[in-house]
Coordinates of C-alpha atoms in Angstrom, one line a residue:
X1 CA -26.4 -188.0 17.1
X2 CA -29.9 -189.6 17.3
X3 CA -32.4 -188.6 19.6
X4 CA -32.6 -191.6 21.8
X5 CA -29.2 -191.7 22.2
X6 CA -28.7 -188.3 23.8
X7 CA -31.2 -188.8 26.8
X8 CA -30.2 -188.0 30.5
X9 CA -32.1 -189.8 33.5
X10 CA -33.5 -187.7 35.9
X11 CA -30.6 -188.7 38.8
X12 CA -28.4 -186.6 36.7
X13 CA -31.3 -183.6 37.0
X14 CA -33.1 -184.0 40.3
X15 CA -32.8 -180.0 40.4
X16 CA -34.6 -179.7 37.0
X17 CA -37.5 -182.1 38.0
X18 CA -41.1 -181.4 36.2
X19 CA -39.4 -178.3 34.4
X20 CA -39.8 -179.0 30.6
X21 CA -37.2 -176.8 29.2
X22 CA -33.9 -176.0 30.7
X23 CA -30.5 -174.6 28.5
X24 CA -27.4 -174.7 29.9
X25 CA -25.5 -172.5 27.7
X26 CA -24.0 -175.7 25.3
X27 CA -27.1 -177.6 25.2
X28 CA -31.1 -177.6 25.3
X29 CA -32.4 -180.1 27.8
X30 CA -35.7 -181.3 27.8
X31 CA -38.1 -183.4 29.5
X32 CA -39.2 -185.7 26.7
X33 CA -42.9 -185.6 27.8
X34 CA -43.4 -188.8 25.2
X35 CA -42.3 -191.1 28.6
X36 CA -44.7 -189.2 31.1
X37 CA -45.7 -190.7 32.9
X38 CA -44.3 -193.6 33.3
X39 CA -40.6 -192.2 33.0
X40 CA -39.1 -189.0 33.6
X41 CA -36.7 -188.8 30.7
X42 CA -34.4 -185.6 30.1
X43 CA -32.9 -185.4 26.1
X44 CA -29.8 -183.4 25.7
X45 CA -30.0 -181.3 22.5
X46 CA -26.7 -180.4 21.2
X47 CA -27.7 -180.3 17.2
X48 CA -30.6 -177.8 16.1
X49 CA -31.9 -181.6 14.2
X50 CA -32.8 -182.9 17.5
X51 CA -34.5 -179.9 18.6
X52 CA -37.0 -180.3 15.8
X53 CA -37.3 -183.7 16.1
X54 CA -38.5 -183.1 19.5
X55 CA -41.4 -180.8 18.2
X56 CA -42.2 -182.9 15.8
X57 CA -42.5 -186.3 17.7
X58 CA -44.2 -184.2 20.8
X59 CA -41.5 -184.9 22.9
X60 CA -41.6 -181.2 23.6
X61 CA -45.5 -179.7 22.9
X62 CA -47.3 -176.7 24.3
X63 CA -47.2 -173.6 21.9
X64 CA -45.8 -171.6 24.4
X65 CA -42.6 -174.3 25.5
X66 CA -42.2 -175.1 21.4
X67 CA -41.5 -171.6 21.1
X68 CA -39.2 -171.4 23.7
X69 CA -37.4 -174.4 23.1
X70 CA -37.0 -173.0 19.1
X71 CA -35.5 -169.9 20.0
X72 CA -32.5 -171.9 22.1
X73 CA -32.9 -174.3 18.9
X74 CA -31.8 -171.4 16.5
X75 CA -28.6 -170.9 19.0
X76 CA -27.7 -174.4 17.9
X77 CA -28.2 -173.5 14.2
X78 CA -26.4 -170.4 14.3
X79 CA -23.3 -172.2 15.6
X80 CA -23.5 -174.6 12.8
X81 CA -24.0 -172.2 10.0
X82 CA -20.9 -170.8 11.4
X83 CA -19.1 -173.7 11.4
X84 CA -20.5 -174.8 7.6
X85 CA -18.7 -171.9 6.0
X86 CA -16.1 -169.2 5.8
X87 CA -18.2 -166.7 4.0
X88 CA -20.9 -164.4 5.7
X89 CA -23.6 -165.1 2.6
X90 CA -23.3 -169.1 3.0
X91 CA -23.6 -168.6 6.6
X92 CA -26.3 -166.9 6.8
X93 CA -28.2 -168.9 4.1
X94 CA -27.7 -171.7 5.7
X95 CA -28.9 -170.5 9.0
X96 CA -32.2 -169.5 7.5
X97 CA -32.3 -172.6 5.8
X98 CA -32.6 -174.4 9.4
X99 CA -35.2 -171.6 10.9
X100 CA -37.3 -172.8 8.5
X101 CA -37.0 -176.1 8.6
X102 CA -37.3 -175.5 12.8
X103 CA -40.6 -173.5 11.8
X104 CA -42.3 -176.2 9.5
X105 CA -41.9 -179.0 11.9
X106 CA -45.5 -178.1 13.7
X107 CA -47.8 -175.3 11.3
X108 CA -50.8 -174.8 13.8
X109 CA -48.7 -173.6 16.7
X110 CA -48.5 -170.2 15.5
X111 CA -45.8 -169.3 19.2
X112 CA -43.4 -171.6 17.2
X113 CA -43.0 -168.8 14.1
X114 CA -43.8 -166.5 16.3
X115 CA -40.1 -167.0 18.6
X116 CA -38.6 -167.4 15.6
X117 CA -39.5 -164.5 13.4
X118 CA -38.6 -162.7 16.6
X119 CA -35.5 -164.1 16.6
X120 CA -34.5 -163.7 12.8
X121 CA -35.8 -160.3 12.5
X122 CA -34.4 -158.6 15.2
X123 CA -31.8 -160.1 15.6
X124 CA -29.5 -162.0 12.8
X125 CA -31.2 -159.3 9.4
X126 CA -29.7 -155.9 11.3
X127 CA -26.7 -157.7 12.2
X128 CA -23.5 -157.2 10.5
X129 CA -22.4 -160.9 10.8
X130 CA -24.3 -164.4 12.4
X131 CA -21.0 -164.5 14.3
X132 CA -21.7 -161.4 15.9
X133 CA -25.5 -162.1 16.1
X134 CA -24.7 -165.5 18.2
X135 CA -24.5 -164.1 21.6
X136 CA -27.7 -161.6 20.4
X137 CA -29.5 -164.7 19.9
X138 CA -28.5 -166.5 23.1
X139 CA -30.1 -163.0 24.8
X140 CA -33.0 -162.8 22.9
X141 CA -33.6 -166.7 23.4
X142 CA -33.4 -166.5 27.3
X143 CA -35.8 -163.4 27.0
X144 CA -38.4 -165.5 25.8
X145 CA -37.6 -167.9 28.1
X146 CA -38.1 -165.3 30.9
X147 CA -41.1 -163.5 28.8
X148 CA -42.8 -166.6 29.0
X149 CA -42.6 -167.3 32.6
X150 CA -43.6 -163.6 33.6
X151 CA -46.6 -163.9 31.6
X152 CA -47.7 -167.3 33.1
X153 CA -47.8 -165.6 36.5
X154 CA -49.5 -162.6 35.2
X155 CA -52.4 -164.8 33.4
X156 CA -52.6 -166.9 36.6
X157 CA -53.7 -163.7 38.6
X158 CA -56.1 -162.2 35.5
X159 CA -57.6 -165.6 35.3
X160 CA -58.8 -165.4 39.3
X161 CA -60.8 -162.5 38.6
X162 CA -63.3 -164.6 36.8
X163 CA -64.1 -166.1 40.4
X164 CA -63.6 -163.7 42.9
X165 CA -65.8 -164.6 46.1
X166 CA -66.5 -167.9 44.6
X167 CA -65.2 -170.8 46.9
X168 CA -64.9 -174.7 45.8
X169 CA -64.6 -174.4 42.0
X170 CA -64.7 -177.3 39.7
X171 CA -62.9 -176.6 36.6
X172 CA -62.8 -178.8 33.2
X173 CA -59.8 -178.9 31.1
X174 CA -58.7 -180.4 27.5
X175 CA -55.1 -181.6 26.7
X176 CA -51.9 -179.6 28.4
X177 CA -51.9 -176.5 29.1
X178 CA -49.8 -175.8 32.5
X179 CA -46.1 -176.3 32.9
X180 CA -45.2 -179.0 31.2
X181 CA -46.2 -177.1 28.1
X182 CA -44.5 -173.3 29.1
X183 CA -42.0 -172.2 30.5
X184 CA -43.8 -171.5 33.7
X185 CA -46.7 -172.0 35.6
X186 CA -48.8 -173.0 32.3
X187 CA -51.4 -170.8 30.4
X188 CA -55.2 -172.9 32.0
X189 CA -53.2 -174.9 34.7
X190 CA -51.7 -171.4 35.8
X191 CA -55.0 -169.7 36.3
X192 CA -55.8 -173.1 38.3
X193 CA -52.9 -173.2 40.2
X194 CA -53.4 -169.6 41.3
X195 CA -57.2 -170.7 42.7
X196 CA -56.1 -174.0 44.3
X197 CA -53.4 -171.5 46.1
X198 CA -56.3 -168.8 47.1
X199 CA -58.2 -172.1 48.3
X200 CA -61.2 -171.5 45.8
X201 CA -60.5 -174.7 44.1
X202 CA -62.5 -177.9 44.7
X203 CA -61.1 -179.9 41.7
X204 CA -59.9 -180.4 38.5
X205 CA -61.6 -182.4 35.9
X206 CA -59.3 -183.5 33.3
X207 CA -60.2 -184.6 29.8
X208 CA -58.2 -188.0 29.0
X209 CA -57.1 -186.1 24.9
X210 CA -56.8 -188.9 22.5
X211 CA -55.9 -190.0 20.8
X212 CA -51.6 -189.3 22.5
X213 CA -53.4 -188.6 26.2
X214 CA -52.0 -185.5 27.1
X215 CA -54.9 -184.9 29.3
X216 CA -53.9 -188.5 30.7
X217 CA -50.5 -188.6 31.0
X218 CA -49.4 -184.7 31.2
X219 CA -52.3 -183.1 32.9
X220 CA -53.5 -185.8 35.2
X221 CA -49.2 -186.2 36.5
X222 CA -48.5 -182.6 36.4
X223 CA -51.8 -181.9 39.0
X224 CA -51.2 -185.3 41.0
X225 CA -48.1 -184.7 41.7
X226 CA -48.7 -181.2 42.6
X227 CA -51.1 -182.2 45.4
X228 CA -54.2 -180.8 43.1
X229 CA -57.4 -182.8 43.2
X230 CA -58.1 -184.4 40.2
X231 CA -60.3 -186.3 38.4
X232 CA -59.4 -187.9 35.0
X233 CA -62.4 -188.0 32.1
X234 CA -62.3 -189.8 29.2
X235 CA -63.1 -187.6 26.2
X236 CA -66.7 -188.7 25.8
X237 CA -67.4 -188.4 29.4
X238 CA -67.4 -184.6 29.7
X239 CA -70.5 -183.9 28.0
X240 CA -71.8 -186.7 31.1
X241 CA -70.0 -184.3 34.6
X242 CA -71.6 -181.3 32.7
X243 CA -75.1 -182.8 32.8
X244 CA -74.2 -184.1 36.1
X245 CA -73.7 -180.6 37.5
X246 CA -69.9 -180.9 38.3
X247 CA -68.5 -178.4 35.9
X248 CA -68.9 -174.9 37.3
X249 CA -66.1 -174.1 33.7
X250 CA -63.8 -174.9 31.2
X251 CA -60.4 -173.2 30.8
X252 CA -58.3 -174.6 28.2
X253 CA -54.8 -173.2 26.1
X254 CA -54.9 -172.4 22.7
X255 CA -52.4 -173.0 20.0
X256 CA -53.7 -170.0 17.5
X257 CA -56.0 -167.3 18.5
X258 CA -57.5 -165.2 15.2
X259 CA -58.4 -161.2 15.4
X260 CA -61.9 -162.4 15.6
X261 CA -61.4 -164.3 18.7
X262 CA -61.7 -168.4 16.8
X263 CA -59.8 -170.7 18.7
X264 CA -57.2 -173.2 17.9
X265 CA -56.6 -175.7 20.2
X266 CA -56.2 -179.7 20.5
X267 CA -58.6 -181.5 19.1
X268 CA -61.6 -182.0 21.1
X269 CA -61.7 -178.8 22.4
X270 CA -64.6 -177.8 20.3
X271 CA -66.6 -180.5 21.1
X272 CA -66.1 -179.5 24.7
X273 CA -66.8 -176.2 23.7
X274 CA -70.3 -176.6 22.1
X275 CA -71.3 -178.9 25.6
X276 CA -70.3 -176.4 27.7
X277 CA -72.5 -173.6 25.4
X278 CA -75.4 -176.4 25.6
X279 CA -74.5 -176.6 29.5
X280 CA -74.4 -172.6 30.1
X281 CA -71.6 -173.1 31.3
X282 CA -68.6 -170.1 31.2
X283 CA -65.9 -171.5 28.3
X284 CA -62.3 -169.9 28.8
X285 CA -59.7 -169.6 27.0
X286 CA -56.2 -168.2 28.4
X287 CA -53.2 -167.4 26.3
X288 CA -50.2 -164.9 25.7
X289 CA -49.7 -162.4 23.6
X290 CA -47.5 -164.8 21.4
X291 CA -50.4 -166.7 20.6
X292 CA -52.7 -164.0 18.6
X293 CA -52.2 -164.3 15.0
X294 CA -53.0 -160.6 14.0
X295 CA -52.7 -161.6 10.6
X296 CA -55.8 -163.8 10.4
X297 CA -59.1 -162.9 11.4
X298 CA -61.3 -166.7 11.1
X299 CA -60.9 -169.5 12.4
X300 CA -61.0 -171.2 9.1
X301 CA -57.9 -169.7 7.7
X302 CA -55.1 -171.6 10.4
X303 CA -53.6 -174.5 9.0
X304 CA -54.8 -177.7 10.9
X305 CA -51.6 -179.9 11.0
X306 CA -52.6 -183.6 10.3
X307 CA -50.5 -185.9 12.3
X308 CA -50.0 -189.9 11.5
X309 CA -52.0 -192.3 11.2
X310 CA -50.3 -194.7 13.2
X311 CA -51.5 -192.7 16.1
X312 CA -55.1 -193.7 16.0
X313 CA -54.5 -197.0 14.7
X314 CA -51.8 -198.5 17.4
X315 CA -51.5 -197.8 21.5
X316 CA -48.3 -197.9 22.5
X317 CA -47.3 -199.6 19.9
X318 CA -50.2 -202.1 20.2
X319 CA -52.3 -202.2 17.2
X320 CA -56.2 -201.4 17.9
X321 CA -57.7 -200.6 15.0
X322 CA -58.2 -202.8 11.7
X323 CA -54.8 -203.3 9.3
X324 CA -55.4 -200.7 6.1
X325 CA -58.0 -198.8 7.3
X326 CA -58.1 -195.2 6.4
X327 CA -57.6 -192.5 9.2
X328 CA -58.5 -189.2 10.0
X329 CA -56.4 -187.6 12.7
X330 CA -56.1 -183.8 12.4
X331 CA -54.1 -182.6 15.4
X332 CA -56.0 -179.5 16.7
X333 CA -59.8 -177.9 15.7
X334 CA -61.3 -174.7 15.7
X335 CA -63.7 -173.0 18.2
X336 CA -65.8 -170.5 17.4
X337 CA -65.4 -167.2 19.2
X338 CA -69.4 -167.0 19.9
X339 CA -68.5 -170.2 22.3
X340 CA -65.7 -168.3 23.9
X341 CA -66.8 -166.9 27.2
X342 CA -63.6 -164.8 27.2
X343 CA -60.0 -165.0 26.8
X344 CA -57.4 -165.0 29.8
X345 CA -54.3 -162.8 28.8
X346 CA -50.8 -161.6 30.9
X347 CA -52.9 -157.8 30.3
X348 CA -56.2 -158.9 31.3
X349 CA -59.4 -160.7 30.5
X350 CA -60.8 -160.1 26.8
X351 CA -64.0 -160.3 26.0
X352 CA -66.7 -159.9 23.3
X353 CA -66.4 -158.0 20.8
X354 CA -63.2 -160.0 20.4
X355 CA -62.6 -157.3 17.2
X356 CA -61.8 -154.5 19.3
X357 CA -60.3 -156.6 22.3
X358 CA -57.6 -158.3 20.8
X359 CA -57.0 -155.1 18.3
X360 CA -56.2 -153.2 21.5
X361 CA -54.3 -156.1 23.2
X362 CA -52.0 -155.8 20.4
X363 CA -51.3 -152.2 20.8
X364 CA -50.5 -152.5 24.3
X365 CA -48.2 -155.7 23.5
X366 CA -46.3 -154.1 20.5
X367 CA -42.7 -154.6 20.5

């Protein structure tokens, strides 16, 4: 079954409204964040296929909800392999055979092999059979789930700390980093959320993100329609509020974090990066656990996935740019950790040296 003809209007899922990720213990539902925000569009998963496709086409983004919405995926792929052979060898062969293929639809995002290494490891290796591992792997799916939404909440409060006492804040952001891409309150939009409750935010600037306009469509809904004041940037504007004095910091998400403290993030966020530096203004960053790659220490070992060109080149399926010209469109860039002010995590704030920081946040976070 395709894609687009597995989709649920929201009348069917007025209780689910604005949450991105939602299993139902047949099927993984998601808001196909592709129509924000001019539709809210639920997909009903019922094959492991569409699940992927999802990540893939961005229908479902934020490293933190693609790992989420993998680890229900892998439910879907167990069930399969099950059903693809009568022998415990094919089975599981084949059910690794789909992990992977889950794993490889976006390389940058490192939550999305994260969730599922989890998942295979743990769970389906010390197994004795995938049929016995399949309600293991519901569990451990829906703990990740969970995982992910008490670590929101936790990053929201470590995040205030950075403006205790301070009163009518005004906070940049790049791309999508709150609920629509978790399973919670969001990773930046969390720590925001938690201000604009305390009162201490004044407003949110939001960067527009081409060339897709998650910063448009995603941020810019999800705030509005929270009742939090924003005000929507184009990209090459932000350098412009920082001169202008109306940036007071920059929190953004990350999609890899390295042992040296580089950040991966959508692309732009470096550029907003090196303006805030120029700027001294504070540059956050705030992520889970899940997002440290502890096997990389720079920034210029993570795999930058390049996306199509079809995205720079058309608008909504209009066509803006010249017919055969050649395109560059990585998805996500790399900032520096000497621009990082300091990192927002569910155990605290990290800071410089980002060495020793993140080698103790991975002792406390070992599981």
């Amino acid at each position: 079954m395709s894609l687009e003809a597995a989709v649920h209007s929201l009348d069917t899922l007025k209780s689910e409204s604005m949450k991105s990720i939602t299993w139902n213990g047949e099927s993984l539902i998601l808001l196909d964040q592709t129509k924000l925000p001019n539709q809210e569009t639920y997909i009903d998963c019922t094959d492991w296929r569409q699940v992927a496709e999802a990540i893939k086409k961005l229908r479902v983004r934020g490293a933190p909800a693609i790992g989420v919405a993998a680890g229900y995926g892998l439910i879907l792929a167990a069930k399969e392999a099950i059903a693809s052979a009568s022998d415990e060898v094919t089975q599981r062969a084949n059910f690794l055979t789909f992990a992977n293929t889950l794993k490889e639809t976006r390389p940058t995002a490192i939550n999305l092999a994260w969730a599922i290494d989890r998942i295979v490891t743990n769970i389906v290796f010390p197994s004795d059979a995938l049929v016995t591992a399949l309600p293991l792997i519901e569990a451990e799916a829906k703990a990740i789930d969970l995982e992910d939404q008490r670590l929101n909440a936790a990053m929201a409060k470590a995040g205030a700390t950075l403006f205790e006492g301070k009163k009518g804040i005004r906070i940049l952001t790049h791309c999508n980093a709150g609920a629509l891409a978790t399973a919670g309150l969001g990773t930046a939009l969390g720590v925001v959320r938690e201000l604009h409750a305390n009162n201490q935010l004044e407003r949110v600037y939001a960067d527009e993100t081409r060339p897709l306009l998650q910063g448009a469509r995603l941020t810019a809904f999800e705030l509005h329609h929270d009742g939090i004041p924003v005000t929507l940037l184009t990209d090459n504007m932000a350098a412009y509020v920082m001169q202008q004095g109306l940036i007071d910091a920059v929190i953004v998400g990350a999609d890899r974090i390295t042992t040296e403290g580089d950040v991966a993030n959508k692309i732009g966020t470096y550029g907003v990066a090196l303006a805030a530096k120029a700027h001294n203004i504070p540059f956050y960053v705030a992520a889970p656990y899940s997002t440290f790659d502890f096997t990389l220490a720079k920034g210029s070992d993570i795999p930058i996935e390049m996306r199509s060109a079809d995205e720079v080149k058309c608008f909504a399926g209009t066509p803006t740019a010249p017919e055969g010209v050649e395109v560059l469109n990585p998805a996500f860039d790399v900032t520096p950790h000497e621009l990082v002010s300091a990192i927002i995590t569910e155990e605290g704030v990290l800071t410089a040296p980002y060495n020793k920081s993140i080698t103790d946040l991975q002792k406390k976070t070992a599981r």
